[in-house]
Amino acid sequence: DTGVSQNPRHKITKRGQNVTFRCDPISEHNRLYWYRQTLGQGPEFLTYFQNEAQLEKSRLLSDRFSAERPKGSFSTLEIQRTEQGDSAMYLCASSPGQKLNEKLFFGSGTQLSVL
Amino acid sequence: AQSVTQLGSHVSVSEGALVLLRCNYSSSVPPYLFWYVQYPNQGLQLLLKYTSAATLVKGINGFEAEFKKSETSFHLTKPSAHMSDAAEYFCAVSGGPSGGYQKVTFGTGTKLQVIP
């Protein structure tokens, strides 16, 4: 168990640029989640996958955000035309996907700063 | 949609004192409830979870939480605070009347300060 890995750890970009983050879940974990966390707030749900299928996407999520999980392994989260309001910590979590109340294993996150 | 409310964004206790962090959920159907902790510069990790097997749930590091359906609460307690308990604590919920047991929704968090 090497844990959930997220890359990069930090990303600084200029407004209007596109950014992509990567998440490698724990091996054999079927569920993968993306959350966003800003200072003083709890993690905000963005989307989750069961294997390669994206089963739910937050209605608050702009269409500038897209996530993929090809082959049900790693996942990428892309933000197009970044805005200053996108600055946040982006967290990835995974779980085995066998039960309904499973523990989520979180990565250390990618800190995005949009200038 | 299910949600949780955490009362108090900051709580300060003296070392050795009782820790009480409050969480209320909004659901007519008992959901699954969780407490996660985030230590400084570390990722979120699970403290404990309610699974309906028992209303009093014991977690790691001496923490426990009691599910009270009549009060729609799931408060987190620890009899005696330790300096190492200083962290941010998040209550979380999944499930409810509309299902959605795979989606976990977090509260806004309570930052615990332990005073020596």
PDB file of C-alpha atoms in Angstrom:
ATOM      1  CA  ASP A   1       0.000   0.000   0.000  1.00  0.00           C
ATOM      2  CA  THR A   2       1.832   3.036  -1.302  1.00  0.00           C
ATOM      3  CA  GLY A   3      -1.026   5.421  -0.642  1.00  0.00           C
ATOM      4  CA  VAL A   4      -2.821   7.821  -2.950  1.00  0.00           C
ATOM      5  CA  SER A   5      -0.374   9.834  -5.000  1.00  0.00           C
ATOM      6  CA  GLN A   6      -1.121  13.255  -6.470  1.00  0.00           C
ATOM      7  CA  ASN A   7       0.980  15.256  -8.888  1.00  0.00           C
ATOM      8  CA  PRO A   8       2.062  17.948  -8.970  1.00  0.00           C
ATOM      9  CA  ARG A   9       2.094  19.043  -5.316  1.00  0.00           C
ATOM     10  CA  HIS A  10       1.955  22.677  -6.287  1.00  0.00           C
ATOM     11  CA  LYS A  11       0.892  24.439  -9.474  1.00  0.00           C
ATOM     12  CA  ILE A  12       1.098  28.132 -10.187  1.00  0.00           C
ATOM     13  CA  THR A  13      -0.556  29.330 -13.349  1.00  0.00           C
ATOM     14  CA  LYS A  14      -1.777  32.494 -14.960  1.00  0.00           C
ATOM     15  CA  ARG A  15      -5.440  33.224 -15.359  1.00  0.00           C
ATOM     16  CA  GLY A  16      -6.786  31.785 -18.594  1.00  0.00           C
ATOM     17  CA  GLN A  17      -4.330  28.893 -18.783  1.00  0.00           C
ATOM     18  CA  ASN A  18      -5.326  25.245 -18.680  1.00  0.00           C
ATOM     19  CA  VAL A  19      -4.030  22.952 -15.956  1.00  0.00           C
ATOM     20  CA  THR A  20      -4.162  19.199 -15.462  1.00  0.00           C
ATOM     21  CA  PHE A  21      -3.665  17.255 -12.247  1.00  0.00           C
ATOM     22  CA  ARG A  22      -3.041  13.561 -11.875  1.00  0.00           C
ATOM     23  CA  CYS A  23      -4.140  11.138  -9.170  1.00  0.00           C
ATOM     24  CA  ASP A  24      -2.882   7.580  -8.742  1.00  0.00           C
ATOM     25  CA  PRO A  25      -5.171   5.723  -6.329  1.00  0.00           C
ATOM     26  CA  ILE A  26      -4.245   2.797  -4.162  1.00  0.00           C
ATOM     27  CA  SER A  27      -3.854  -0.261  -6.316  1.00  0.00           C
ATOM     28  CA  GLU A  28      -7.120  -2.184  -6.795  1.00  0.00           C
ATOM     29  CA  HIS A  29      -9.261   0.598  -5.372  1.00  0.00           C
ATOM     30  CA  ASN A  30     -12.296   0.863  -7.623  1.00  0.00           C
ATOM     31  CA  ARG A  31     -13.671   4.184  -6.402  1.00  0.00           C
ATOM     32  CA  LEU A  32     -11.900   7.464  -6.942  1.00  0.00           C
ATOM     33  CA  TYR A  33     -13.034  10.865  -5.753  1.00  0.00           C
ATOM     34  CA  TRP A  34     -12.024  14.450  -6.450  1.00  0.00           C
ATOM     35  CA  TYR A  35     -12.598  17.159  -3.872  1.00  0.00           C
ATOM     36  CA  ARG A  36     -11.668  20.828  -3.679  1.00  0.00           C
ATOM     37  CA  GLN A  37     -10.731  22.520  -0.411  1.00  0.00           C
ATOM     38  CA  THR A  38     -10.264  26.206   0.246  1.00  0.00           C
ATOM     39  CA  LEU A  39      -8.859  27.764   3.391  1.00  0.00           C
ATOM     40  CA  GLY A  40     -11.194  27.385   6.333  1.00  0.00           C
ATOM     41  CA  GLN A  41     -13.605  25.126   4.492  1.00  0.00           C
ATOM     42  CA  GLY A  42     -14.214  21.431   4.349  1.00  0.00           C
ATOM     43  CA  PRO A  43     -13.527  19.369   1.246  1.00  0.00           C
ATOM     44  CA  GLU A  44     -16.124  20.116  -1.418  1.00  0.00           C
ATOM     45  CA  PHE A  45     -17.218  17.158  -3.537  1.00  0.00           C
ATOM     46  CA  LEU A  46     -16.441  17.515  -7.241  1.00  0.00           C
ATOM     47  CA  THR A  47     -16.907  14.098  -8.807  1.00  0.00           C
ATOM     48  CA  TYR A  48     -16.361  10.393  -8.342  1.00  0.00           C
ATOM     49  CA  PHE A  49     -15.680   7.300 -10.422  1.00  0.00           C
ATOM     50  CA  GLN A  50     -16.521   3.659  -9.997  1.00  0.00           C
ATOM     51  CA  ASN A  51     -13.820   2.010 -12.084  1.00  0.00           C
ATOM     52  CA  GLU A  52     -13.750   4.020 -15.329  1.00  0.00           C
ATOM     53  CA  ALA A  53     -17.345   5.268 -15.069  1.00  0.00           C
ATOM     54  CA  GLN A  54     -17.921   8.803 -13.811  1.00  0.00           C
ATOM     55  CA  LEU A  55     -21.045   8.295 -11.704  1.00  0.00           C
ATOM     56  CA  GLU A  56     -21.662  11.726 -10.274  1.00  0.00           C
ATOM     57  CA  LYS A  57     -20.485  15.255 -10.890  1.00  0.00           C
ATOM     58  CA  SER A  58     -21.265  18.195  -8.656  1.00  0.00           C
ATOM     59  CA  ARG A  59     -23.830  20.579 -10.090  1.00  0.00           C
ATOM     60  CA  LEU A  60     -21.691  23.381  -8.769  1.00  0.00           C
ATOM     61  CA  LEU A  61     -18.898  22.324 -11.076  1.00  0.00           C
ATOM     62  CA  SER A  62     -18.367  24.563 -14.047  1.00  0.00           C
ATOM     63  CA  ASP A  63     -18.076  22.983 -17.488  1.00  0.00           C
ATOM     64  CA  ARG A  64     -14.474  24.217 -17.457  1.00  0.00           C
ATOM     65  CA  PHE A  65     -13.750  21.246 -15.203  1.00  0.00           C
ATOM     66  CA  SER A  66     -13.429  17.761 -16.607  1.00  0.00           C
ATOM     67  CA  ALA A  67     -12.195  14.534 -15.106  1.00  0.00           C
ATOM     68  CA  GLU A  68     -11.280  11.230 -16.651  1.00  0.00           C
ATOM     69  CA  ARG A  69     -10.274   7.824 -15.413  1.00  0.00           C
ATOM     70  CA  PRO A  70      -9.265   5.795 -18.432  1.00  0.00           C
ATOM     71  CA  LYS A  71      -8.994   2.067 -17.784  1.00  0.00           C
ATOM     72  CA  GLY A  72     -10.141   2.579 -14.224  1.00  0.00           C
ATOM     73  CA  SER A  73      -6.681   3.268 -12.870  1.00  0.00           C
ATOM     74  CA  PHE A  74      -5.228   6.775 -12.530  1.00  0.00           C
ATOM     75  CA  SER A  75      -7.392   9.848 -12.984  1.00  0.00           C
ATOM     76  CA  THR A  76      -6.826  13.321 -14.344  1.00  0.00           C
ATOM     77  CA  LEU A  77      -8.644  16.534 -13.497  1.00  0.00           C
ATOM     78  CA  GLU A  78      -8.395  19.319 -16.052  1.00  0.00           C
ATOM     79  CA  ILE A  79      -9.391  22.914 -15.525  1.00  0.00           C
ATOM     80  CA  GLN A  80      -9.675  25.001 -18.662  1.00  0.00           C
ATOM     81  CA  ARG A  81      -9.373  28.783 -18.763  1.00  0.00           C
ATOM     82  CA  THR A  82      -8.468  29.009 -15.113  1.00  0.00           C
ATOM     83  CA  GLU A  83      -9.863  31.809 -12.981  1.00  0.00           C
ATOM     84  CA  GLN A  84      -8.578  33.223  -9.705  1.00  0.00           C
ATOM     85  CA  GLY A  85     -11.516  31.608  -7.946  1.00  0.00           C
ATOM     86  CA  ASP A  86     -10.150  28.209  -8.925  1.00  0.00           C
ATOM     87  CA  SER A  87      -7.261  28.674  -6.493  1.00  0.00           C
ATOM     88  CA  ALA A  88      -7.623  25.876  -3.951  1.00  0.00           C
ATOM     89  CA  MET A  89      -6.256  22.553  -2.796  1.00  0.00           C
ATOM     90  CA  TYR A  90      -7.477  19.751  -5.039  1.00  0.00           C
ATOM     91  CA  LEU A  91      -7.744  16.461  -3.195  1.00  0.00           C
ATOM     92  CA  CYS A  92      -8.035  12.971  -4.554  1.00  0.00           C
ATOM     93  CA  ALA A  93      -9.277  10.018  -2.529  1.00  0.00           C
ATOM     94  CA  SER A  94      -9.863   6.359  -3.259  1.00  0.00           C
ATOM     95  CA  SER A  95     -11.665   3.444  -1.656  1.00  0.00           C
ATOM     96  CA  PRO A  96     -11.968  -0.263  -2.425  1.00  0.00           C
ATOM     97  CA  GLY A  97     -15.482   0.124  -3.836  1.00  0.00           C
ATOM     98  CA  GLN A  98     -16.933  -2.981  -2.193  1.00  0.00           C
ATOM     99  CA  LYS A  99     -19.175  -1.444   0.463  1.00  0.00           C
ATOM    100  CA  LEU A 100     -21.263   1.672   0.982  1.00  0.00           C
ATOM    101  CA  ASN A 101     -19.566   3.192   4.016  1.00  0.00           C
ATOM    102  CA  GLU A 102     -15.941   2.691   3.173  1.00  0.00           C
ATOM    103  CA  LYS A 103     -13.046   4.668   4.503  1.00  0.00           C
ATOM    104  CA  LEU A 104     -11.656   7.161   2.016  1.00  0.00           C
ATOM    105  CA  PHE A 105      -7.894   7.256   1.600  1.00  0.00           C
ATOM    106  CA  PHE A 106      -6.764  10.762   0.733  1.00  0.00           C
ATOM    107  CA  GLY A 107      -3.720  11.980  -1.111  1.00  0.00           C
ATOM    108  CA  SER A 108      -1.738  15.023  -0.028  1.00  0.00           C
ATOM    109  CA  GLY A 109      -3.408  17.192  -2.629  1.00  0.00           C
ATOM    110  CA  THR A 110      -2.384  19.585  -5.396  1.00  0.00           C
ATOM    111  CA  GLN A 111      -2.290  23.233  -4.374  1.00  0.00           C
ATOM    112  CA  LEU A 112      -3.355  25.430  -7.287  1.00  0.00           C
ATOM    113  CA  SER A 113      -2.609  29.141  -7.345  1.00  0.00           C
ATOM    114  CA  VAL A 114      -4.068  31.170 -10.200  1.00  0.00           C
ATOM    115  CA  LEU A 115      -2.423  34.557 -10.619  1.00  0.00           C
TER     116      LEU A 115
ATOM    117  CA  ALA B   1     -29.076  16.312  -0.415  1.00  0.00           C
ATOM    118  CA  GLN B   2     -27.563  15.119   2.824  1.00  0.00           C
ATOM    119  CA  SER B   3     -25.393  17.544   4.763  1.00  0.00           C
ATOM    120  CA  VAL B   4     -23.705  18.016   8.115  1.00  0.00           C
ATOM    121  CA  THR B   5     -23.347  21.109  10.257  1.00  0.00           C
ATOM    122  CA  GLN B   6     -20.392  21.550  12.546  1.00  0.00           C
ATOM    123  CA  LEU B   7     -20.954  24.059  15.320  1.00  0.00           C
ATOM    124  CA  GLY B   8     -17.883  26.103  16.124  1.00  0.00           C
ATOM    125  CA  SER B   9     -15.131  26.602  13.580  1.00  0.00           C
ATOM    126  CA  HIS B  10     -12.580  26.880  16.397  1.00  0.00           C
ATOM    127  CA  VAL B  11     -12.526  25.097  19.750  1.00  0.00           C
ATOM    128  CA  SER B  12      -9.875  25.593  22.424  1.00  0.00           C
ATOM    129  CA  VAL B  13      -9.379  23.227  25.337  1.00  0.00           C
ATOM    130  CA  SER B  14      -6.723  22.845  27.995  1.00  0.00           C
ATOM    131  CA  GLU B  15      -4.493  19.817  27.931  1.00  0.00           C
ATOM    132  CA  GLY B  16      -6.234  17.072  29.895  1.00  0.00           C
ATOM    133  CA  ALA B  17      -9.690  18.575  29.489  1.00  0.00           C
ATOM    134  CA  LEU B  18     -12.668  17.027  27.737  1.00  0.00           C
ATOM    135  CA  VAL B  19     -12.862  17.487  23.980  1.00  0.00           C
ATOM    136  CA  LEU B  20     -16.346  17.905  22.487  1.00  0.00           C
ATOM    137  CA  LEU B  21     -16.770  18.671  18.795  1.00  0.00           C
ATOM    138  CA  ARG B  22     -20.325  18.977  17.564  1.00  0.00           C
ATOM    139  CA  CYS B  23     -21.862  17.625  14.373  1.00  0.00           C
ATOM    140  CA  ASN B  24     -25.508  17.510  13.308  1.00  0.00           C
ATOM    141  CA  TYR B  25     -26.761  15.831  10.168  1.00  0.00           C
ATOM    142  CA  SER B  26     -29.800  16.629   8.062  1.00  0.00           C
ATOM    143  CA  SER B  27     -31.561  13.478   6.981  1.00  0.00           C
ATOM    144  CA  SER B  28     -34.794  11.739   7.856  1.00  0.00           C
ATOM    145  CA  VAL B  29     -33.115   8.439   7.134  1.00  0.00           C
ATOM    146  CA  PRO B  30     -30.063   7.627   9.267  1.00  0.00           C
ATOM    147  CA  PRO B  31     -27.095   8.023   6.969  1.00  0.00           C
ATOM    148  CA  TYR B  32     -23.549   6.808   7.324  1.00  0.00           C
ATOM    149  CA  LEU B  33     -21.485   9.238   9.364  1.00  0.00           C
ATOM    150  CA  PHE B  34     -17.773   9.758   9.651  1.00  0.00           C
ATOM    151  CA  TRP B  35     -15.196  11.862  11.435  1.00  0.00           C
ATOM    152  CA  TYR B  36     -11.964  12.665   9.639  1.00  0.00           C
ATOM    153  CA  VAL B  37      -8.928  14.482  11.016  1.00  0.00           C
ATOM    154  CA  GLN B  38      -6.388  16.625   9.214  1.00  0.00           C
ATOM    155  CA  TYR B  39      -3.141  17.219  11.064  1.00  0.00           C
ATOM    156  CA  PRO B  40      -1.002  20.170   9.982  1.00  0.00           C
ATOM    157  CA  ASN B  41       0.620  19.501   6.598  1.00  0.00           C
ATOM    158  CA  GLN B  42      -0.906  16.043   6.379  1.00  0.00           C
ATOM    159  CA  GLY B  43      -3.723  14.485   4.393  1.00  0.00           C
ATOM    160  CA  LEU B  44      -7.163  13.698   5.766  1.00  0.00           C
ATOM    161  CA  GLN B  45      -7.474  10.424   7.632  1.00  0.00           C
ATOM    162  CA  LEU B  46     -10.424   8.571   9.103  1.00  0.00           C
ATOM    163  CA  LEU B  47     -10.942   8.771  12.873  1.00  0.00           C
ATOM    164  CA  LEU B  48     -14.110   6.692  13.087  1.00  0.00           C
ATOM    165  CA  LYS B  49     -17.343   5.860  11.294  1.00  0.00           C
ATOM    166  CA  TYR B  50     -20.924   5.014  12.247  1.00  0.00           C
ATOM    167  CA  THR B  51     -22.289   1.892  10.620  1.00  0.00           C
ATOM    168  CA  SER B  52     -25.552   1.319  12.552  1.00  0.00           C
ATOM    169  CA  ALA B  53     -24.090  -1.674  14.379  1.00  0.00           C
ATOM    170  CA  ALA B  54     -23.690   0.380  17.567  1.00  0.00           C
ATOM    171  CA  THR B  55     -24.604   3.937  18.498  1.00  0.00           C
ATOM    172  CA  LEU B  56     -21.340   4.517  20.381  1.00  0.00           C
ATOM    173  CA  VAL B  57     -18.407   4.280  18.034  1.00  0.00           C
ATOM    174  CA  LYS B  58     -14.806   4.121  19.144  1.00  0.00           C
ATOM    175  CA  GLY B  59     -12.044   5.420  16.935  1.00  0.00           C
ATOM    176  CA  ILE B  60      -8.331   5.912  16.931  1.00  0.00           C
ATOM    177  CA  ASN B  61      -6.354   7.967  19.457  1.00  0.00           C
ATOM    178  CA  GLY B  62      -9.014   7.649  22.175  1.00  0.00           C
ATOM    179  CA  PHE B  63     -11.770   9.447  20.284  1.00  0.00           C
ATOM    180  CA  GLU B  64     -15.367   8.260  20.236  1.00  0.00           C
ATOM    181  CA  ALA B  65     -18.661   9.498  18.868  1.00  0.00           C
ATOM    182  CA  GLU B  66     -22.266   8.766  19.754  1.00  0.00           C
ATOM    183  CA  PHE B  67     -25.029   8.589  17.163  1.00  0.00           C
ATOM    184  CA  LYS B  68     -28.247  10.109  18.535  1.00  0.00           C
ATOM    185  CA  LYS B  69     -31.123   9.802  16.100  1.00  0.00           C
ATOM    186  CA  SER B  70     -33.495  11.881  18.261  1.00  0.00           C
ATOM    187  CA  GLU B  71     -31.055  14.781  18.110  1.00  0.00           C
ATOM    188  CA  THR B  72     -29.696  14.043  14.603  1.00  0.00           C
ATOM    189  CA  SER B  73     -26.249  14.396  16.114  1.00  0.00           C
ATOM    190  CA  PHE B  74     -22.914  12.632  15.921  1.00  0.00           C
ATOM    191  CA  HIS B  75     -20.698  14.552  18.334  1.00  0.00           C
ATOM    192  CA  LEU B  76     -17.029  13.643  18.729  1.00  0.00           C
ATOM    193  CA  THR B  77     -15.535  13.375  22.207  1.00  0.00           C
ATOM    194  CA  LYS B  78     -12.300  12.526  23.948  1.00  0.00           C
ATOM    195  CA  PRO B  79     -12.061  12.449  27.751  1.00  0.00           C
ATOM    196  CA  SER B  80      -8.625  14.014  28.007  1.00  0.00           C
ATOM    197  CA  ALA B  81      -7.049  16.234  25.363  1.00  0.00           C
ATOM    198  CA  HIS B  82      -3.429  15.795  24.390  1.00  0.00           C
ATOM    199  CA  MET B  83      -1.231  18.327  22.666  1.00  0.00           C
ATOM    200  CA  SER B  84      -0.990  15.995  19.680  1.00  0.00           C
ATOM    201  CA  ASP B  85      -4.769  16.275  19.167  1.00  0.00           C
ATOM    202  CA  ALA B  86      -4.395  19.784  17.770  1.00  0.00           C
ATOM    203  CA  ALA B  87      -5.751  19.454  14.246  1.00  0.00           C
ATOM    204  CA  GLU B  88      -8.776  20.169  12.119  1.00  0.00           C
ATOM    205  CA  TYR B  89     -11.686  17.762  12.427  1.00  0.00           C
ATOM    206  CA  PHE B  90     -14.297  17.158   9.771  1.00  0.00           C
ATOM    207  CA  CYS B  91     -17.645  15.477  10.146  1.00  0.00           C
ATOM    208  CA  ALA B  92     -18.870  13.772   6.969  1.00  0.00           C
ATOM    209  CA  VAL B  93     -22.009  12.016   5.763  1.00  0.00           C
ATOM    210  CA  SER B  94     -23.105   9.702   3.001  1.00  0.00           C
ATOM    211  CA  GLY B  95     -26.538   8.372   2.138  1.00  0.00           C
ATOM    212  CA  GLY B  96     -29.991   9.597   3.120  1.00  0.00           C
ATOM    213  CA  PRO B  97     -33.502   9.471   1.650  1.00  0.00           C
ATOM    214  CA  SER B  98     -32.297   9.799  -1.941  1.00  0.00           C
ATOM    215  CA  GLY B  99     -29.556   7.223  -1.575  1.00  0.00           C
ATOM    216  CA  GLY B 100     -26.150   8.352  -2.790  1.00  0.00           C
ATOM    217  CA  TYR B 101     -24.213   6.265  -0.327  1.00  0.00           C
ATOM    218  CA  GLN B 102     -21.083   6.463  -2.422  1.00  0.00           C
ATOM    219  CA  LYS B 103     -20.898  10.268  -2.271  1.00  0.00           C
ATOM    220  CA  VAL B 104     -19.311  11.578   0.929  1.00  0.00           C
ATOM    221  CA  THR B 105     -20.130  15.162   1.900  1.00  0.00           C
ATOM    222  CA  PHE B 106     -17.982  17.001   4.422  1.00  0.00           C
ATOM    223  CA  GLY B 107     -18.756  19.668   6.971  1.00  0.00           C
ATOM    224  CA  THR B 108     -16.843  22.919   7.195  1.00  0.00           C
ATOM    225  CA  GLY B 109     -14.503  21.644   9.888  1.00  0.00           C
ATOM    226  CA  THR B 110     -13.582  22.514  13.470  1.00  0.00           C
ATOM    227  CA  LYS B 111     -10.046  23.504  14.302  1.00  0.00           C
ATOM    228  CA  LEU B 112      -9.049  22.176  17.711  1.00  0.00           C
ATOM    229  CA  GLN B 113      -6.457  24.071  19.714  1.00  0.00           C
ATOM    230  CA  VAL B 114      -4.988  22.425  22.820  1.00  0.00           C
ATOM    231  CA  ILE B 115      -3.549  24.802  25.380  1.00  0.00           C
ATOM    232  CA  PRO B 116      -0.740  23.504  27.605  1.00  0.00           C
TER     233      PRO B 116
END
